[in-house]
Amino acid sequence: MYLAEGIRYTGLAYVDLMGLQLGNIACSMDGKKWIKISRAKSEIGVNVPLLSPALAVLEKYSQHQEPTQNDVLFPRVTNQEMNRSLKIIGEICGIRKNLTFHLARHTFATTVTLMNGVPIETISKMLGHTKLTTTMIYAKVTGLKIGMDMELLQQKLDDNKK
C-alpha cells in the first residue's frame, strides 16, 4: 500500500510510478529531490517536487535493493492487484468510496495540493495535462476550498485597511 502513498503524494499515474527509475530522481540546486519523467500516456515532461511522504516511500523500497540508474524502483504489482487490495482495506476501514489506484491521483490534485493553496496551473503541470480543463476534472473546488480562499481574501483586505 506504500505505492498508493507514492501516487497520493506525487500525482503520478500508475504506469508512470511503475516505470520510475533512479535516473528519474534529480536533485535541485537547493538540494531538494524531484521526479523528472516523460508521461507514458502523452510523453509530456513532468517535474514533481518530492514531498516527505513520497520520499519515505522511495527510501522504504530502496532499502531492499541497490538500484542502478535504469532499474525500476518499485516491485511489479498489477493495477488490478493493487485495486483489489485497496478495496479490501476500504471495506475493513468502513470506507464506502470505491478506492482505486487512480483515485490517489485525484486525491493529490484536490486534497494534497489544491486544498493547500497550490495554484491549479501548477497542479496541471505536475499532472502532465496539456489542458487546464482536464485538471479541473481531477482537482475539485469544494465548498471548503471556496471558504478558505475567501477567508484569505478577507485577511488581505483587513491588512490593507491598517
PDB file of C-alpha atoms in Angstrom:
ATOM      1  CA  MET A   1       0.000   0.000   0.000  1.00  0.00           C
ATOM      2  CA  TYR A   2       3.043   2.211   0.171  1.00  0.00           C
ATOM      3  CA  LEU A   3       2.750   2.539  -3.599  1.00  0.00           C
ATOM      4  CA  ALA A   4      -0.651   4.196  -3.248  1.00  0.00           C
ATOM      5  CA  GLU A   5       1.056   6.733  -0.975  1.00  0.00           C
ATOM      6  CA  GLY A   6       3.573   7.281  -3.764  1.00  0.00           C
ATOM      7  CA  ILE A   7       0.798   8.331  -6.114  1.00  0.00           C
ATOM      8  CA  ARG A   8      -1.137  10.257  -3.489  1.00  0.00           C
ATOM      9  CA  TYR A   9       1.875  12.479  -2.834  1.00  0.00           C
ATOM     10  CA  THR A  10       3.238  12.721  -6.386  1.00  0.00           C
ATOM     11  CA  GLY A  11       0.150  12.638  -8.584  1.00  0.00           C
ATOM     12  CA  LEU A  12       1.844  10.148 -10.910  1.00  0.00           C
ATOM     13  CA  ALA A  13      -0.272   7.748 -12.925  1.00  0.00           C
ATOM     14  CA  TYR A  14       0.103   4.035 -12.133  1.00  0.00           C
ATOM     15  CA  VAL A  15       2.103   3.327 -15.294  1.00  0.00           C
ATOM     16  CA  ASP A  16       4.487   6.209 -14.590  1.00  0.00           C
ATOM     17  CA  LEU A  17       5.062   5.157 -10.980  1.00  0.00           C
ATOM     18  CA  MET A  18       5.696   1.536 -12.023  1.00  0.00           C
ATOM     19  CA  GLY A  19       8.250   2.725 -14.599  1.00  0.00           C
ATOM     20  CA  LEU A  20      10.018   5.100 -12.218  1.00  0.00           C
ATOM     21  CA  GLN A  21      13.795   4.654 -12.243  1.00  0.00           C
ATOM     22  CA  LEU A  22      16.575   6.047 -10.092  1.00  0.00           C
ATOM     23  CA  GLY A  23      17.588   8.173 -13.084  1.00  0.00           C
ATOM     24  CA  ASN A  24      14.203   9.932 -12.837  1.00  0.00           C
ATOM     25  CA  ILE A  25      15.072  11.329  -9.405  1.00  0.00           C
ATOM     26  CA  ALA A  26      17.019  14.579  -9.601  1.00  0.00           C
ATOM     27  CA  CYS A  27      18.373  16.996  -7.018  1.00  0.00           C
ATOM     28  CA  SER A  28      17.649  20.681  -7.490  1.00  0.00           C
ATOM     29  CA  MET A  29      20.154  23.417  -6.685  1.00  0.00           C
ATOM     30  CA  ASP A  30      18.665  23.771  -3.192  1.00  0.00           C
ATOM     31  CA  GLY A  31      19.167  20.044  -2.520  1.00  0.00           C
ATOM     32  CA  LYS A  32      15.510  19.053  -2.798  1.00  0.00           C
ATOM     33  CA  LYS A  33      14.619  15.929  -4.779  1.00  0.00           C
ATOM     34  CA  TRP A  34      12.314  15.985  -7.784  1.00  0.00           C
ATOM     35  CA  ILE A  35      10.792  13.379 -10.070  1.00  0.00           C
ATOM     36  CA  LYS A  36      11.530  14.216 -13.699  1.00  0.00           C
ATOM     37  CA  ILE A  37       9.792  11.973 -16.237  1.00  0.00           C
ATOM     38  CA  SER A  38       8.010  11.906 -19.554  1.00  0.00           C
ATOM     39  CA  ARG A  39       4.490  10.558 -19.046  1.00  0.00           C
ATOM     40  CA  ALA A  40       3.905   7.176 -20.668  1.00  0.00           C
ATOM     41  CA  LYS A  41       0.458   8.255 -21.894  1.00  0.00           C
ATOM     42  CA  SER A  42       1.404  11.527 -23.582  1.00  0.00           C
ATOM     43  CA  GLU A  43       5.220  11.771 -23.492  1.00  0.00           C
ATOM     44  CA  ILE A  44       4.794  15.186 -21.858  1.00  0.00           C
ATOM     45  CA  GLY A  45       7.578  16.121 -19.457  1.00  0.00           C
ATOM     46  CA  VAL A  46       6.553  16.227 -15.805  1.00  0.00           C
ATOM     47  CA  ASN A  47       8.547  17.640 -12.884  1.00  0.00           C
ATOM     48  CA  VAL A  48       7.249  16.968  -9.386  1.00  0.00           C
ATOM     49  CA  PRO A  49       8.985  18.033  -6.170  1.00  0.00           C
ATOM     50  CA  LEU A  50       9.066  15.131  -3.720  1.00  0.00           C
ATOM     51  CA  LEU A  51       7.137  15.728  -0.509  1.00  0.00           C
ATOM     52  CA  SER A  52       8.356  13.912   2.609  1.00  0.00           C
ATOM     53  CA  PRO A  53       5.720  11.101   2.465  1.00  0.00           C
ATOM     54  CA  ALA A  54       6.786  10.284  -1.111  1.00  0.00           C
ATOM     55  CA  LEU A  55      10.458  10.386  -0.097  1.00  0.00           C
ATOM     56  CA  ALA A  56       9.664   7.910   2.700  1.00  0.00           C
ATOM     57  CA  VAL A  57       8.150   5.521   0.136  1.00  0.00           C
ATOM     58  CA  LEU A  58      11.263   5.782  -2.051  1.00  0.00           C
ATOM     59  CA  GLU A  59      13.521   5.157   0.941  1.00  0.00           C
ATOM     60  CA  LYS A  60      11.469   2.124   2.014  1.00  0.00           C
ATOM     61  CA  TYR A  61      11.881   0.447  -1.352  1.00  0.00           C
ATOM     62  CA  SER A  62      15.498   1.461  -1.888  1.00  0.00           C
ATOM     63  CA  GLN A  63      16.460  -0.221   1.418  1.00  0.00           C
ATOM     64  CA  HIS A  64      15.752  -3.611  -0.165  1.00  0.00           C
ATOM     65  CA  GLN A  65      17.892  -3.089  -3.241  1.00  0.00           C
ATOM     66  CA  GLU A  66      20.758  -1.108  -4.663  1.00  0.00           C
ATOM     67  CA  PRO A  67      19.128   0.173  -7.858  1.00  0.00           C
ATOM     68  CA  THR A  68      21.152   1.322 -10.830  1.00  0.00           C
ATOM     69  CA  GLN A  69      20.065   4.337 -12.897  1.00  0.00           C
ATOM     70  CA  ASN A  70      17.892   2.147 -15.175  1.00  0.00           C
ATOM     71  CA  ASP A  71      16.338  -0.213 -12.605  1.00  0.00           C
ATOM     72  CA  VAL A  72      12.702   0.356 -11.746  1.00  0.00           C
ATOM     73  CA  LEU A  73      12.332   1.442  -8.141  1.00  0.00           C
ATOM     74  CA  PHE A  74       9.197  -0.480  -7.199  1.00  0.00           C
ATOM     75  CA  PRO A  75       8.243  -4.161  -7.355  1.00  0.00           C
ATOM     76  CA  ARG A  76       5.844  -5.146 -10.121  1.00  0.00           C
ATOM     77  CA  VAL A  77       2.271  -5.169  -8.885  1.00  0.00           C
ATOM     78  CA  THR A  78      -0.563  -5.048 -11.386  1.00  0.00           C
ATOM     79  CA  ASN A  79      -3.081  -2.258 -11.200  1.00  0.00           C
ATOM     80  CA  GLN A  80      -5.805  -4.880 -10.705  1.00  0.00           C
ATOM     81  CA  GLU A  81      -3.972  -6.449  -7.734  1.00  0.00           C
ATOM     82  CA  MET A  82      -3.490  -3.050  -6.172  1.00  0.00           C
ATOM     83  CA  ASN A  83      -7.143  -2.089  -6.662  1.00  0.00           C
ATOM     84  CA  ARG A  84      -8.294  -5.403  -5.117  1.00  0.00           C
ATOM     85  CA  SER A  85      -6.109  -4.746  -2.072  1.00  0.00           C
ATOM     86  CA  LEU A  86      -7.393  -1.181  -1.767  1.00  0.00           C
ATOM     87  CA  LYS A  87     -10.981  -2.443  -1.932  1.00  0.00           C
ATOM     88  CA  ILE A  88     -10.335  -4.905   0.917  1.00  0.00           C
ATOM     89  CA  ILE A  89      -8.663  -2.221   3.018  1.00  0.00           C
ATOM     90  CA  GLY A  90     -11.532   0.164   2.314  1.00  0.00           C
ATOM     91  CA  GLU A  91     -14.090  -2.436   3.425  1.00  0.00           C
ATOM     92  CA  ILE A  92     -12.143  -3.161   6.626  1.00  0.00           C
ATOM     93  CA  CYS A  93     -11.962   0.573   7.386  1.00  0.00           C
ATOM     94  CA  GLY A  94     -15.628   1.143   6.585  1.00  0.00           C
ATOM     95  CA  ILE A  95     -14.863   3.403   3.623  1.00  0.00           C
ATOM     96  CA  ARG A  96     -17.797   3.370   1.224  1.00  0.00           C
ATOM     97  CA  LYS A  97     -15.933   5.019  -1.649  1.00  0.00           C
ATOM     98  CA  ASN A  98     -14.586   2.747  -4.395  1.00  0.00           C
ATOM     99  CA  LEU A  99     -10.856   3.048  -3.700  1.00  0.00           C
ATOM    100  CA  THR A 100      -8.591   2.710  -6.723  1.00  0.00           C
ATOM    101  CA  PHE A 101      -5.000   3.474  -7.502  1.00  0.00           C
ATOM    102  CA  HIS A 102      -6.165   6.207  -9.885  1.00  0.00           C
ATOM    103  CA  LEU A 103      -8.229   7.826  -7.126  1.00  0.00           C
ATOM    104  CA  ALA A 104      -4.924   8.691  -5.422  1.00  0.00           C
ATOM    105  CA  ARG A 105      -4.110  10.912  -8.427  1.00  0.00           C
ATOM    106  CA  HIS A 106      -7.361  12.789  -7.847  1.00  0.00           C
ATOM    107  CA  THR A 107      -6.551  12.998  -4.122  1.00  0.00           C
ATOM    108  CA  PHE A 108      -3.202  14.577  -4.980  1.00  0.00           C
ATOM    109  CA  ALA A 109      -4.927  17.136  -7.196  1.00  0.00           C
ATOM    110  CA  THR A 110      -7.662  18.081  -4.736  1.00  0.00           C
ATOM    111  CA  THR A 111      -6.708  17.285  -1.151  1.00  0.00           C
ATOM    112  CA  VAL A 112      -2.920  17.403  -1.185  1.00  0.00           C
ATOM    113  CA  THR A 113      -2.348  20.362  -3.492  1.00  0.00           C
ATOM    114  CA  LEU A 114      -5.418  22.481  -4.304  1.00  0.00           C
ATOM    115  CA  MET A 115      -6.752  22.459  -0.725  1.00  0.00           C
ATOM    116  CA  ASN A 116      -3.314  23.580   0.453  1.00  0.00           C
ATOM    117  CA  GLY A 117      -3.145  26.583  -1.830  1.00  0.00           C
ATOM    118  CA  VAL A 118      -1.236  25.230  -4.825  1.00  0.00           C
ATOM    119  CA  PRO A 119      -2.488  27.052  -7.951  1.00  0.00           C
ATOM    120  CA  ILE A 120      -4.409  24.886 -10.410  1.00  0.00           C
ATOM    121  CA  GLU A 121      -1.946  25.835 -13.172  1.00  0.00           C
ATOM    122  CA  THR A 122       0.890  24.326 -11.122  1.00  0.00           C
ATOM    123  CA  ILE A 123      -1.165  21.202 -10.422  1.00  0.00           C
ATOM    124  CA  SER A 124      -1.864  20.883 -14.141  1.00  0.00           C
ATOM    125  CA  LYS A 125       1.863  20.943 -14.943  1.00  0.00           C
ATOM    126  CA  MET A 126       2.654  18.344 -12.263  1.00  0.00           C
ATOM    127  CA  LEU A 127      -0.087  16.029 -13.563  1.00  0.00           C
ATOM    128  CA  GLY A 128       1.208  16.423 -17.120  1.00  0.00           C
ATOM    129  CA  HIS A 129      -2.019  17.832 -18.514  1.00  0.00           C
ATOM    130  CA  THR A 130      -1.973  19.989 -21.625  1.00  0.00           C
ATOM    131  CA  LYS A 131      -5.394  21.485 -20.908  1.00  0.00           C
ATOM    132  CA  LEU A 132      -6.484  23.154 -17.695  1.00  0.00           C
ATOM    133  CA  THR A 133      -9.981  21.750 -18.235  1.00  0.00           C
ATOM    134  CA  THR A 134      -8.572  18.231 -17.775  1.00  0.00           C
ATOM    135  CA  THR A 135      -7.018  19.240 -14.466  1.00  0.00           C
ATOM    136  CA  MET A 136     -10.326  20.706 -13.360  1.00  0.00           C
ATOM    137  CA  ILE A 137     -11.819  17.192 -13.611  1.00  0.00           C
ATOM    138  CA  TYR A 138      -9.165  15.997 -11.147  1.00  0.00           C
ATOM    139  CA  ALA A 139      -8.956  18.996  -8.819  1.00  0.00           C
ATOM    140  CA  LYS A 140     -12.413  19.616  -7.407  1.00  0.00           C
ATOM    141  CA  VAL A 141     -13.068  23.059  -5.985  1.00  0.00           C
ATOM    142  CA  THR A 142     -15.052  22.241  -2.864  1.00  0.00           C
ATOM    143  CA  GLY A 143     -17.136  24.492  -0.652  1.00  0.00           C
ATOM    144  CA  LEU A 144     -14.397  24.214   1.958  1.00  0.00           C
ATOM    145  CA  LYS A 145     -11.821  25.456  -0.579  1.00  0.00           C
ATOM    146  CA  ILE A 146     -14.029  28.412  -1.515  1.00  0.00           C
ATOM    147  CA  GLY A 147     -14.421  29.278   2.166  1.00  0.00           C
ATOM    148  CA  MET A 148     -10.657  29.059   2.751  1.00  0.00           C
ATOM    149  CA  ASP A 149      -9.927  31.264  -0.263  1.00  0.00           C
ATOM    150  CA  MET A 150     -12.456  33.879   0.800  1.00  0.00           C
ATOM    151  CA  GLU A 151     -11.024  33.888   4.336  1.00  0.00           C
ATOM    152  CA  LEU A 152      -7.575  34.603   2.880  1.00  0.00           C
ATOM    153  CA  LEU A 153      -9.053  37.392   0.780  1.00  0.00           C
ATOM    154  CA  GLN A 154     -10.762  38.864   3.841  1.00  0.00           C
ATOM    155  CA  GLN A 155      -7.455  38.796   5.750  1.00  0.00           C
ATOM    156  CA  LYS A 156      -5.722  40.644   2.898  1.00  0.00           C
ATOM    157  CA  LEU A 157      -8.496  43.228   2.764  1.00  0.00           C
ATOM    158  CA  ASP A 158      -8.300  43.701   6.533  1.00  0.00           C
ATOM    159  CA  ASP A 159      -4.492  44.066   6.343  1.00  0.00           C
ATOM    160  CA  ASN A 160      -4.848  46.746   3.651  1.00  0.00           C
ATOM    161  CA  LYS A 161      -7.067  48.804   5.973  1.00  0.00           C
ATOM    162  CA  LYS A 162      -4.307  49.006   8.585  1.00  0.00           C
TER     163      LYS A 162
END
